[in-house]
PDB file of C-alpha atoms in Angstrom:
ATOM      1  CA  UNK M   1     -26.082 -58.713-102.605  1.00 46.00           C
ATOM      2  CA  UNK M   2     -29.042 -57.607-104.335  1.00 47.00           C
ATOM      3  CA  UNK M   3     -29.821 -54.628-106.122  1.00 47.00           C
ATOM      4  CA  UNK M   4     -32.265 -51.900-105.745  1.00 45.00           C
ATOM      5  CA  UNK M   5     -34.724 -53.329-108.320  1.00 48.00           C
ATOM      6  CA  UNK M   6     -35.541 -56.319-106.607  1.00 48.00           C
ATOM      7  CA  UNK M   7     -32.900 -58.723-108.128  1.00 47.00           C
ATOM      8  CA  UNK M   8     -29.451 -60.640-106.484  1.00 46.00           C
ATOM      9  CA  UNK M   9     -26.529 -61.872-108.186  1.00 46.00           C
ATOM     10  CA  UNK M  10     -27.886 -65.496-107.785  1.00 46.00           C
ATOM     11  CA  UNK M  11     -27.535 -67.274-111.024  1.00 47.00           C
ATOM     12  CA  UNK M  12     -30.446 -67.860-113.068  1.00 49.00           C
ATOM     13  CA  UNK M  13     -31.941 -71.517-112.277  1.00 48.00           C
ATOM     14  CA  UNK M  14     -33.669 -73.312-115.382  1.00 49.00           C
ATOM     15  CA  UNK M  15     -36.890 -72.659-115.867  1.00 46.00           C
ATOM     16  CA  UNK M  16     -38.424 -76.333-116.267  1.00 44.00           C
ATOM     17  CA  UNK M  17     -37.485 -76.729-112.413  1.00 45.00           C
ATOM     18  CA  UNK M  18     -40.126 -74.407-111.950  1.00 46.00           C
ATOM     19  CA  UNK M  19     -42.297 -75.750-114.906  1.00 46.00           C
ATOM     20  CA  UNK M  20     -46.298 -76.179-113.272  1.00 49.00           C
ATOM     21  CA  UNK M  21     -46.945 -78.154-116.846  1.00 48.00           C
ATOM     22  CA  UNK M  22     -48.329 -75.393-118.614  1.00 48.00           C
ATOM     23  CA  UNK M  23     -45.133 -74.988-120.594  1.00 46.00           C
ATOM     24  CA  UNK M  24     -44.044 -71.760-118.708  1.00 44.00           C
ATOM     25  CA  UNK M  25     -42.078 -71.424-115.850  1.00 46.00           C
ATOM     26  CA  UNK M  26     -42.443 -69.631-112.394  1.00 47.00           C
ATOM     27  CA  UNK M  27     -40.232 -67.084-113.133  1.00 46.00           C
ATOM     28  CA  UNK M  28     -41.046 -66.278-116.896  1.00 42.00           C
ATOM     29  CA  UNK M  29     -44.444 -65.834-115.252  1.00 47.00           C
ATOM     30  CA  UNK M  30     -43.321 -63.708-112.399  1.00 50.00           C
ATOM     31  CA  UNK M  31     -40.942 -61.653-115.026  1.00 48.00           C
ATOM     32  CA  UNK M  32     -41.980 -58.366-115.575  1.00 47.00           C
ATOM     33  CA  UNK M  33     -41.278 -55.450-118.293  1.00 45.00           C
ATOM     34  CA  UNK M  34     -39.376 -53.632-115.943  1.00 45.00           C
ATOM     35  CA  UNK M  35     -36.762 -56.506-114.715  1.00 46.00           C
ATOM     36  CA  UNK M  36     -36.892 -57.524-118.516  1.00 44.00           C
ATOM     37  CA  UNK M  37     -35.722 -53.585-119.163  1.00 44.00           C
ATOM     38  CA  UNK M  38     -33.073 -53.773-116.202  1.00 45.00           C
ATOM     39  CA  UNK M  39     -31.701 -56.712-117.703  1.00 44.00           C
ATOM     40  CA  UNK M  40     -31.250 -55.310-121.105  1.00 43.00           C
ATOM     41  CA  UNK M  41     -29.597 -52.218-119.764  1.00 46.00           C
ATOM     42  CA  UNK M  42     -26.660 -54.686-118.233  1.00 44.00           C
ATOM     43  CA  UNK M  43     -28.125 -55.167-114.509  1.00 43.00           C
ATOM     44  CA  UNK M  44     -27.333 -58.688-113.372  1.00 46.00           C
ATOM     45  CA  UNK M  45     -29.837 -61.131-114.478  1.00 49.00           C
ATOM     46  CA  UNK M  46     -30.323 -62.916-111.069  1.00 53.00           C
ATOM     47  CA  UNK M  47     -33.218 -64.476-109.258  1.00 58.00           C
ATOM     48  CA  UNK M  48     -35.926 -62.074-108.617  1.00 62.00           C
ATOM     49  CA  UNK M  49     -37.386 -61.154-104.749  1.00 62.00           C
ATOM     50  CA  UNK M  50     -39.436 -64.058-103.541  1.00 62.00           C
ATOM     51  CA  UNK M  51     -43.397 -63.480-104.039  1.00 63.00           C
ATOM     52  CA  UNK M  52     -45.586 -63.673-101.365  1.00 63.00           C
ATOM     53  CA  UNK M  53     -45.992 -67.258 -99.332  1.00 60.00           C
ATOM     54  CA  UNK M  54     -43.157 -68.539-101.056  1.00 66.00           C
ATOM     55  CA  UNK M  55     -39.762 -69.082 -99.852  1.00 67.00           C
ATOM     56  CA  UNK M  56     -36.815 -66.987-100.652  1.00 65.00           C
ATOM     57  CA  UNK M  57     -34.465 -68.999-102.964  1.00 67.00           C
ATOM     58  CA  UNK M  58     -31.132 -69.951-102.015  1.00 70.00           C
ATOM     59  CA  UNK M  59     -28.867 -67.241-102.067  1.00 66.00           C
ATOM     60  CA  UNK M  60     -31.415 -64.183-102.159  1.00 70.00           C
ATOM     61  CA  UNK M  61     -30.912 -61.114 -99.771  1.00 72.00           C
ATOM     62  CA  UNK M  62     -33.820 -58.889 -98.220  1.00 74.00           C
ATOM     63  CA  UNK M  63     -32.329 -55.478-100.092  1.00 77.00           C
ATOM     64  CA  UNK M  64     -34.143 -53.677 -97.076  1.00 79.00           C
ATOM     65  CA  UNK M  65     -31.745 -55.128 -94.473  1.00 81.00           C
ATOM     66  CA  UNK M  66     -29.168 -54.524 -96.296  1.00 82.00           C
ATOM     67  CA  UNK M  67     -30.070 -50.683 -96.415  1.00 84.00           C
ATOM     68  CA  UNK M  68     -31.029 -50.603 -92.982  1.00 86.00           C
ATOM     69  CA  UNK M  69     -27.550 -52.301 -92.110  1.00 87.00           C
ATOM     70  CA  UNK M  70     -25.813 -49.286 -94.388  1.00 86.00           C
ATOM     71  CA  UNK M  71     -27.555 -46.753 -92.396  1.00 89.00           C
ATOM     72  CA  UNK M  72     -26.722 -48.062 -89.278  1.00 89.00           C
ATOM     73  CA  UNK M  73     -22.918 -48.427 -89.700  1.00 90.00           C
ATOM     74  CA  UNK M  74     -23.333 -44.771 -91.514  1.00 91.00           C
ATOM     75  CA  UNK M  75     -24.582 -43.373 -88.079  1.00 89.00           C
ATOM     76  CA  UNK M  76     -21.986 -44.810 -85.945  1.00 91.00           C
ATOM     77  CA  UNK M  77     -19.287 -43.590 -87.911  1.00 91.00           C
ATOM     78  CA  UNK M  78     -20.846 -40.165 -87.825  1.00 89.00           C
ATOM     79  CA  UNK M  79     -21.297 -40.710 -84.183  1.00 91.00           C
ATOM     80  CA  UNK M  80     -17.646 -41.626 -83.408  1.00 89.00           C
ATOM     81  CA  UNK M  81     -16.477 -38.995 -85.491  1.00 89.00           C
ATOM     82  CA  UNK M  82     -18.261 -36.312 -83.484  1.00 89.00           C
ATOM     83  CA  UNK M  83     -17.572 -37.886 -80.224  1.00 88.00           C
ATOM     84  CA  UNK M  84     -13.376 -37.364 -81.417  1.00 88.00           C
ATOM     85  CA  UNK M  85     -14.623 -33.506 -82.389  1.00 88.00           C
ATOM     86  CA  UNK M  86     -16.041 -32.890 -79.004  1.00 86.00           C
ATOM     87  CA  UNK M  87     -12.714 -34.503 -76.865  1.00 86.00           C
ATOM     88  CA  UNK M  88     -10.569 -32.904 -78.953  1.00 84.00           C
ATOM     89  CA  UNK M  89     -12.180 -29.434 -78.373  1.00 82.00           C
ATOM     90  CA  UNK M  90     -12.445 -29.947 -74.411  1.00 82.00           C
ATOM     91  CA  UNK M  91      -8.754 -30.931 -74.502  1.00 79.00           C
ATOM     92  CA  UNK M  92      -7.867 -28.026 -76.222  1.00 75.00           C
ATOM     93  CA  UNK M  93     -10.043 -25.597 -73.628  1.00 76.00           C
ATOM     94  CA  UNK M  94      -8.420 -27.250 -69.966  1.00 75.00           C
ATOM     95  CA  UNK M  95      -4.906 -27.078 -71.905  1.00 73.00           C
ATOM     96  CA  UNK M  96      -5.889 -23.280 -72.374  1.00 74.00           C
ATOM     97  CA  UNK M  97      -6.906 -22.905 -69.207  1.00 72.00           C
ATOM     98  CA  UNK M  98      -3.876 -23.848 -67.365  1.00 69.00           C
ATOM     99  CA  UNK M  99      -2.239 -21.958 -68.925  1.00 63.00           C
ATOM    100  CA  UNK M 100       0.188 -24.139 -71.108  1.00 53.00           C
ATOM    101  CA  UNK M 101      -0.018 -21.948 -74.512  1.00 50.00           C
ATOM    102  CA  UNK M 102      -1.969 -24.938 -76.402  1.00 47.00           C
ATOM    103  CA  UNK M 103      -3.630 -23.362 -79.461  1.00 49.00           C
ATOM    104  CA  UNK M 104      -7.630 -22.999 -79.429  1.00 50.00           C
ATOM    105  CA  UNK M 105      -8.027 -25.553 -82.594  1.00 52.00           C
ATOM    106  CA  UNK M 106      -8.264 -29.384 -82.182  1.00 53.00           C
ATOM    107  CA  UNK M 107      -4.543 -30.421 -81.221  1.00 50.00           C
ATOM    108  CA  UNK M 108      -3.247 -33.820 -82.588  1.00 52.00           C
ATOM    109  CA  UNK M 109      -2.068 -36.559 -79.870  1.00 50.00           C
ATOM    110  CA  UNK M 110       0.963 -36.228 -78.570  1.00 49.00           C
ATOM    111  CA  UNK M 111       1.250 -32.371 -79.331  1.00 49.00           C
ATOM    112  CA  UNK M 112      -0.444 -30.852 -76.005  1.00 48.00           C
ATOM    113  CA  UNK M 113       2.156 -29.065 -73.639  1.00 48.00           C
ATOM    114  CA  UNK M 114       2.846 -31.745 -70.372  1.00 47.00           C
ATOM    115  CA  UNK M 115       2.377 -30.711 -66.805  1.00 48.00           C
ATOM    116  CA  UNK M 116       4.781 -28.276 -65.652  1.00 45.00           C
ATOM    117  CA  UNK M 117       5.545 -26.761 -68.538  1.00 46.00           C
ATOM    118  CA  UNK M 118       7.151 -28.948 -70.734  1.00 46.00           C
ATOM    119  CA  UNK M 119       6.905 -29.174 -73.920  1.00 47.00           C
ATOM    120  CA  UNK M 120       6.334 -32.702 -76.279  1.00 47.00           C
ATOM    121  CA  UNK M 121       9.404 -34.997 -76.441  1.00 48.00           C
ATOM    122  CA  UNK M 122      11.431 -32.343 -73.726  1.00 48.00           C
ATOM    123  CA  UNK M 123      12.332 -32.365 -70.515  1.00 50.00           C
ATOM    124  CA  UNK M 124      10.166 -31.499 -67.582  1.00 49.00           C
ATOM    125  CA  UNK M 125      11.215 -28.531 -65.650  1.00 52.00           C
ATOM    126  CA  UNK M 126      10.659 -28.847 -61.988  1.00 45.00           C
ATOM    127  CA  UNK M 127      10.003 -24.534 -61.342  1.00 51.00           C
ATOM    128  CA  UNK M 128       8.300 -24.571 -58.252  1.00 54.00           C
ATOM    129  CA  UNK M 129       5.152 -22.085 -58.486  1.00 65.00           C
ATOM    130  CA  UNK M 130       3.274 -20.450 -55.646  1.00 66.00           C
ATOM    131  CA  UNK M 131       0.136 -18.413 -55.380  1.00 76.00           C
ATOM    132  CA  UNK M 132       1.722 -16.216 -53.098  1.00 73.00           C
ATOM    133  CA  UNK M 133       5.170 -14.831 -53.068  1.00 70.00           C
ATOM    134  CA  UNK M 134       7.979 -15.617 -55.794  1.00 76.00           C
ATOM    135  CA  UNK M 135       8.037 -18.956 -54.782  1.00 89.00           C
ATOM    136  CA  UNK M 136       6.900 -21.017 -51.870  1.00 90.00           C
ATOM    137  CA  UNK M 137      10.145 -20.760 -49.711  1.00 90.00           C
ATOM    138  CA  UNK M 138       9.588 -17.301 -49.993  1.00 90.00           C
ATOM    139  CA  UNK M 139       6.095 -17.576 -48.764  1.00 92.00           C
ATOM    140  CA  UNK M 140       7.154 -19.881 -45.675  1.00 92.00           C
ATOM    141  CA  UNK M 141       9.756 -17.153 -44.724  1.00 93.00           C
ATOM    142  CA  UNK M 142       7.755 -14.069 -44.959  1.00 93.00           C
ATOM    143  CA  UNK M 143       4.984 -15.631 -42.775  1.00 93.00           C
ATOM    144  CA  UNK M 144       7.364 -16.761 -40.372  1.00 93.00           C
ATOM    145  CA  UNK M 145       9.125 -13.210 -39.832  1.00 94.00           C
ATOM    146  CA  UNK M 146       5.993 -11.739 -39.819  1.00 94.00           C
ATOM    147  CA  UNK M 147       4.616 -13.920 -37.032  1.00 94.00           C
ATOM    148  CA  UNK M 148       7.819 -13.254 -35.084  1.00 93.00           C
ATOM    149  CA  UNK M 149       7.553  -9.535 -35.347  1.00 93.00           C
ATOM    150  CA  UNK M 150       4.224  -9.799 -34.384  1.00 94.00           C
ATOM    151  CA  UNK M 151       4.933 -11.209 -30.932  1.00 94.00           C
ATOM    152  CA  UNK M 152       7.542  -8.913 -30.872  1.00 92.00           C
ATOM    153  CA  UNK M 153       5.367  -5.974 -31.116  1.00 93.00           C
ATOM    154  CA  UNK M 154       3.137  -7.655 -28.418  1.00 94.00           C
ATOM    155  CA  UNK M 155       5.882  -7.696 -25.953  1.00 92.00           C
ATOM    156  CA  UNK M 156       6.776  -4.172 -26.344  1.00 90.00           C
ATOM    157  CA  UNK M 157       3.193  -3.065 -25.338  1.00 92.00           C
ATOM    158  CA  UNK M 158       4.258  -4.137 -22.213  1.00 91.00           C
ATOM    159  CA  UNK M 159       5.490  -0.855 -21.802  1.00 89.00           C
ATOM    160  CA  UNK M 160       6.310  -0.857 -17.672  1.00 89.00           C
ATOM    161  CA  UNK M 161       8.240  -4.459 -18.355  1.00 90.00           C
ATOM    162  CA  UNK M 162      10.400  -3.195 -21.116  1.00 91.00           C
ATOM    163  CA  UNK M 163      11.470  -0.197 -18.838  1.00 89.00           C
ATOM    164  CA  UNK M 164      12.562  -2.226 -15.640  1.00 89.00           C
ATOM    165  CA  UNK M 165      14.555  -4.208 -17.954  1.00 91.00           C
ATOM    166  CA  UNK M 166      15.993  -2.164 -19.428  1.00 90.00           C
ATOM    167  CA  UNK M 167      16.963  -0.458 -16.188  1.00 89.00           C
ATOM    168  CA  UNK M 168      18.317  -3.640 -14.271  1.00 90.00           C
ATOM    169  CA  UNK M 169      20.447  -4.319 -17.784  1.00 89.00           C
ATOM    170  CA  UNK M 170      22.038  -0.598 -17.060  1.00 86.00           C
ATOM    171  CA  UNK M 171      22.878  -1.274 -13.146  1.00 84.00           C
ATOM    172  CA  UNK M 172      24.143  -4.384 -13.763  1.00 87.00           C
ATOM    173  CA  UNK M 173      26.477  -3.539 -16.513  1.00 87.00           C
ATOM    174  CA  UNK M 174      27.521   0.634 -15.759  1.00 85.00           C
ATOM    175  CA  UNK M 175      25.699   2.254 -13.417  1.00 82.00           C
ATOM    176  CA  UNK M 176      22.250   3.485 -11.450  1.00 82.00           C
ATOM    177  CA  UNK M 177      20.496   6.247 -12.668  1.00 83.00           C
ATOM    178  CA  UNK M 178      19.619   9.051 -11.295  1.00 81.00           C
ATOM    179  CA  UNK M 179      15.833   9.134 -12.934  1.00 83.00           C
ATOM    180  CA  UNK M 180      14.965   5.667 -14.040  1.00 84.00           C
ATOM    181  CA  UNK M 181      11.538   6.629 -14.177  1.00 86.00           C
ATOM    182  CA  UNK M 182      12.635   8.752 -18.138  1.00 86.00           C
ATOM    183  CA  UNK M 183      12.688   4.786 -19.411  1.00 90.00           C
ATOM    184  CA  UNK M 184       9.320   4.391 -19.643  1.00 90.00           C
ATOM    185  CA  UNK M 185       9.061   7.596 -22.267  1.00 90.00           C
ATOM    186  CA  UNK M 186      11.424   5.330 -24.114  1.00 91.00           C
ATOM    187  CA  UNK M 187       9.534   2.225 -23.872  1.00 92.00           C
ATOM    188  CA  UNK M 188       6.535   4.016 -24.909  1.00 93.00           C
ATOM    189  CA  UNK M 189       8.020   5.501 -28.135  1.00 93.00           C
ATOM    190  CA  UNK M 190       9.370   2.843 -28.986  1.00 93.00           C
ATOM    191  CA  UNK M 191       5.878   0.356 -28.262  1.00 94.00           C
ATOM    192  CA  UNK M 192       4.464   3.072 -30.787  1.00 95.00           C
ATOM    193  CA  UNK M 193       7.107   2.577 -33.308  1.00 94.00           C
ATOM    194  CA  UNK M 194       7.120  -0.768 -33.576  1.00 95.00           C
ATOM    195  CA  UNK M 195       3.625  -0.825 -33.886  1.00 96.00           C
ATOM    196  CA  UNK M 196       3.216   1.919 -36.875  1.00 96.00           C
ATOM    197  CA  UNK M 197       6.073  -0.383 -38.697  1.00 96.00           C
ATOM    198  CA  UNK M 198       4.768  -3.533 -38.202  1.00 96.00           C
ATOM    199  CA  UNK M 199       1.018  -2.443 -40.101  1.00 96.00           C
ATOM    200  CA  UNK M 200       3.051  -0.694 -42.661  1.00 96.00           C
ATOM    201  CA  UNK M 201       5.366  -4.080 -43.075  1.00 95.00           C
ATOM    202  CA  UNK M 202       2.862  -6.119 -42.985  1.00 94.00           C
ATOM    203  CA  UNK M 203       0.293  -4.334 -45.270  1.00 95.00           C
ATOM    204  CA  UNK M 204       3.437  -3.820 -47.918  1.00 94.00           C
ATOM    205  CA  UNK M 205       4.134  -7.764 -47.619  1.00 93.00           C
ATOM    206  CA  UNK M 206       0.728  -8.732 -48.753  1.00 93.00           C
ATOM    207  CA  UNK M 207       0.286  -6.549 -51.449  1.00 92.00           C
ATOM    208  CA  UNK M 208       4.148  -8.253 -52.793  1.00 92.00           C
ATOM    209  CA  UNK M 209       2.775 -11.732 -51.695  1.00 91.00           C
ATOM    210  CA  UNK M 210      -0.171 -11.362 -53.868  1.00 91.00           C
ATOM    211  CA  UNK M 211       2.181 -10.022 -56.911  1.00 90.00           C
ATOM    212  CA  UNK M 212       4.116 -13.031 -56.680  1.00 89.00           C
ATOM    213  CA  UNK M 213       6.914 -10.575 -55.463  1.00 90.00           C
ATOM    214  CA  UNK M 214      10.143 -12.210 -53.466  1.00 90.00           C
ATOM    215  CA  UNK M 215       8.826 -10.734 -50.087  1.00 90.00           C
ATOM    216  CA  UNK M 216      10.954 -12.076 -47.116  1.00 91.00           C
ATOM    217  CA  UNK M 217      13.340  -8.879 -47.335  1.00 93.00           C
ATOM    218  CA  UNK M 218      10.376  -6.537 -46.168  1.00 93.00           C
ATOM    219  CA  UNK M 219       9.929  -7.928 -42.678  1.00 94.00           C
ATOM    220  CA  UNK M 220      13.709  -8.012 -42.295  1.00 95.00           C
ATOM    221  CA  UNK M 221      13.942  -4.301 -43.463  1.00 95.00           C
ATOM    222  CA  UNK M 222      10.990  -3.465 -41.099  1.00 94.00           C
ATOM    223  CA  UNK M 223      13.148  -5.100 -38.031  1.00 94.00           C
ATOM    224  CA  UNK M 224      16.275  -2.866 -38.147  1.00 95.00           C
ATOM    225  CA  UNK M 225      13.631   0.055 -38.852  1.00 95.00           C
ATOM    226  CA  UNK M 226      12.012  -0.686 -35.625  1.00 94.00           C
ATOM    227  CA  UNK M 227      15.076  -1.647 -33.867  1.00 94.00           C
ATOM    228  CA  UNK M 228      17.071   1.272 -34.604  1.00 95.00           C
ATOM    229  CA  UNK M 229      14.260   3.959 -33.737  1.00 94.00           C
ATOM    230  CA  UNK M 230      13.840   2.058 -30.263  1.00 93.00           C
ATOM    231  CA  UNK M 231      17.644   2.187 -29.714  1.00 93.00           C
ATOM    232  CA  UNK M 232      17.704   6.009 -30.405  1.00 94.00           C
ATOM    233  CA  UNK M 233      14.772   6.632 -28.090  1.00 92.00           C
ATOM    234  CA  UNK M 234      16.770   4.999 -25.073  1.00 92.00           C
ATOM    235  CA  UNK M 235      20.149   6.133 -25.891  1.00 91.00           C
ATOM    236  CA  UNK M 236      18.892  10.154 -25.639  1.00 91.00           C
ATOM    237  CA  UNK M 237      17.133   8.993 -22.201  1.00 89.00           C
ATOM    238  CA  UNK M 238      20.005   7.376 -21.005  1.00 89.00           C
ATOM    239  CA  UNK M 239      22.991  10.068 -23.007  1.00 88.00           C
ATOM    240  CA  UNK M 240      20.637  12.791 -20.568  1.00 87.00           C
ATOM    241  CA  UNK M 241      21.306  10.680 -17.195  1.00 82.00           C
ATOM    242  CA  UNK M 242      24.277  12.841 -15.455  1.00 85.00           C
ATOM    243  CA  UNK M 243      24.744   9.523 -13.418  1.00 84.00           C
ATOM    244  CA  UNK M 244      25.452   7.737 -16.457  1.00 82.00           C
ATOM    245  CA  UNK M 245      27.531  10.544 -18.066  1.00 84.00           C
ATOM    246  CA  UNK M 246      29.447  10.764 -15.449  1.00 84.00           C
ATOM    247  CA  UNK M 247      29.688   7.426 -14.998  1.00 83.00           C
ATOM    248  CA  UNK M 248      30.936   6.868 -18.942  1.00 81.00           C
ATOM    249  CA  UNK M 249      33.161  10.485 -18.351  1.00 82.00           C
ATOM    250  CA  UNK M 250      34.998   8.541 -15.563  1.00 79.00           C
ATOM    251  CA  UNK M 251      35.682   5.393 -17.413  1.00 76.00           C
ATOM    252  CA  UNK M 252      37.120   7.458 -20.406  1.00 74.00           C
ATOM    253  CA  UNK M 253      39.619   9.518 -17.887  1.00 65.00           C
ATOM    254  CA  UNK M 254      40.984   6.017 -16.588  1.00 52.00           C
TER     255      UNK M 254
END
């Protein structure tokens, strides 16, 4: 390696090899006061930088490349080391993002939460998670009783069908009636009922399914709601019926 003055660590040839007969060689010639000085301050004494058209001794290093070569390596380590900076930083945001508690500040390998909660050198835990409803189960099942109360409501518009039903249920099993026509009051109060529950159910099951709420119980609840205000509706139509009361009165007496 050479220094910054000019001069490598090659040592010093003899001067009559470079004798041109006048008694003083090439380099006591090509010597000046300032290599003369470096020397005497305790630089190596080594062969000087080629002059120009000759060729560079054995040996000698161009102390340009070698400070080019410096700055080059300098700039790829500063490179790589802002390259780590950068990952590090965008591995700390998406591990803040999702939610995993990972603090804001570069976070050593191996440290970051893993996927599904777990934490480094722990089990994972296997919580299912849902955007709607408590969990996904819970989801499935509220949709599904909701669709089924739906057609449900649909068949009780059907107000004229849900009265002659219900009418051929009471002749086959007790008795006739002596106004059959009073059903379809009953059908129509309870069409109405079941369709002021079911918007109520399902406007209360979305706002819980959006909460992350457990959910299915709502539908459910809003069943027996509907079902029991339907059931009163025909049993004071039918209770009013003097063919039916007397009908029930006689099968008490026997």
């Amino acid at each position: 390696m050479s220094g910054a003055d000019g001069w490598s660590s090659v040592p010093r040839r003899d001067p009559a090899h470079l004798d041109d007969g006048t008694g003083v060689g090439q380099e006591a010639r090509d010597a000046s006061p300032t290599s003369a000085a470096g020397a005497t301050q305790g630089r190596p004494q080594g062969r000087p930088a080629p002059g120009y058209g000759e060729y560079a001794p054995e040996g000698w290093v161009n102390p340009v490349l070698v400070e080019q070569e410096r700055q080059e390596q300098e700039r790829k380590a500063r490179e790589l080391r802002e390259q780590a900076a950068s990952q590090a930083g965008r591995d700390g945001a998406a591990a803040r993002r999702a939610g995993s508690g990972v603090p804001s500040g570069p976070v050593p390998p191996g440290r970051l939460g893993a996927p599904g909660g777990a934490s480094a050198g722990g089990p994972p835990r296997s919580t299912a998670t849902s955007r709607f409803g408590r969990s996904p189960a819970d989801f499935v099942l509220t949709v599904g009783l909701l669709a089924f109360g739906l057609v449900s409501v649909v068949q009780s518009l059907a107000v004229g069908d849900v009265a002659s039903t219900v009418r051929r249920t009471l002749e086959t099993q007790y008795t006739a009636l002596d106004d059959p026509s009073a059903l379809s009051g009953a059908a129509a109060v309870a069409a109405v009922t079941n369709v002021v529950v079911f918007a109520l159910v399902a406007w209360w099951s979305i706002r819980r399914l959006r909460a992350r709420k457990r959910t299915f119980w709502v539908p459910l609840v809003g069943a027996l709601v509907a079902t029991a205000v339907s059931t009163i509706a025909f049993l004071l139509v039918v209770l009013q019926d003097q063919a039916f009361v007397g009908f029930m009165l006689g099968q008490t007496g026997a």
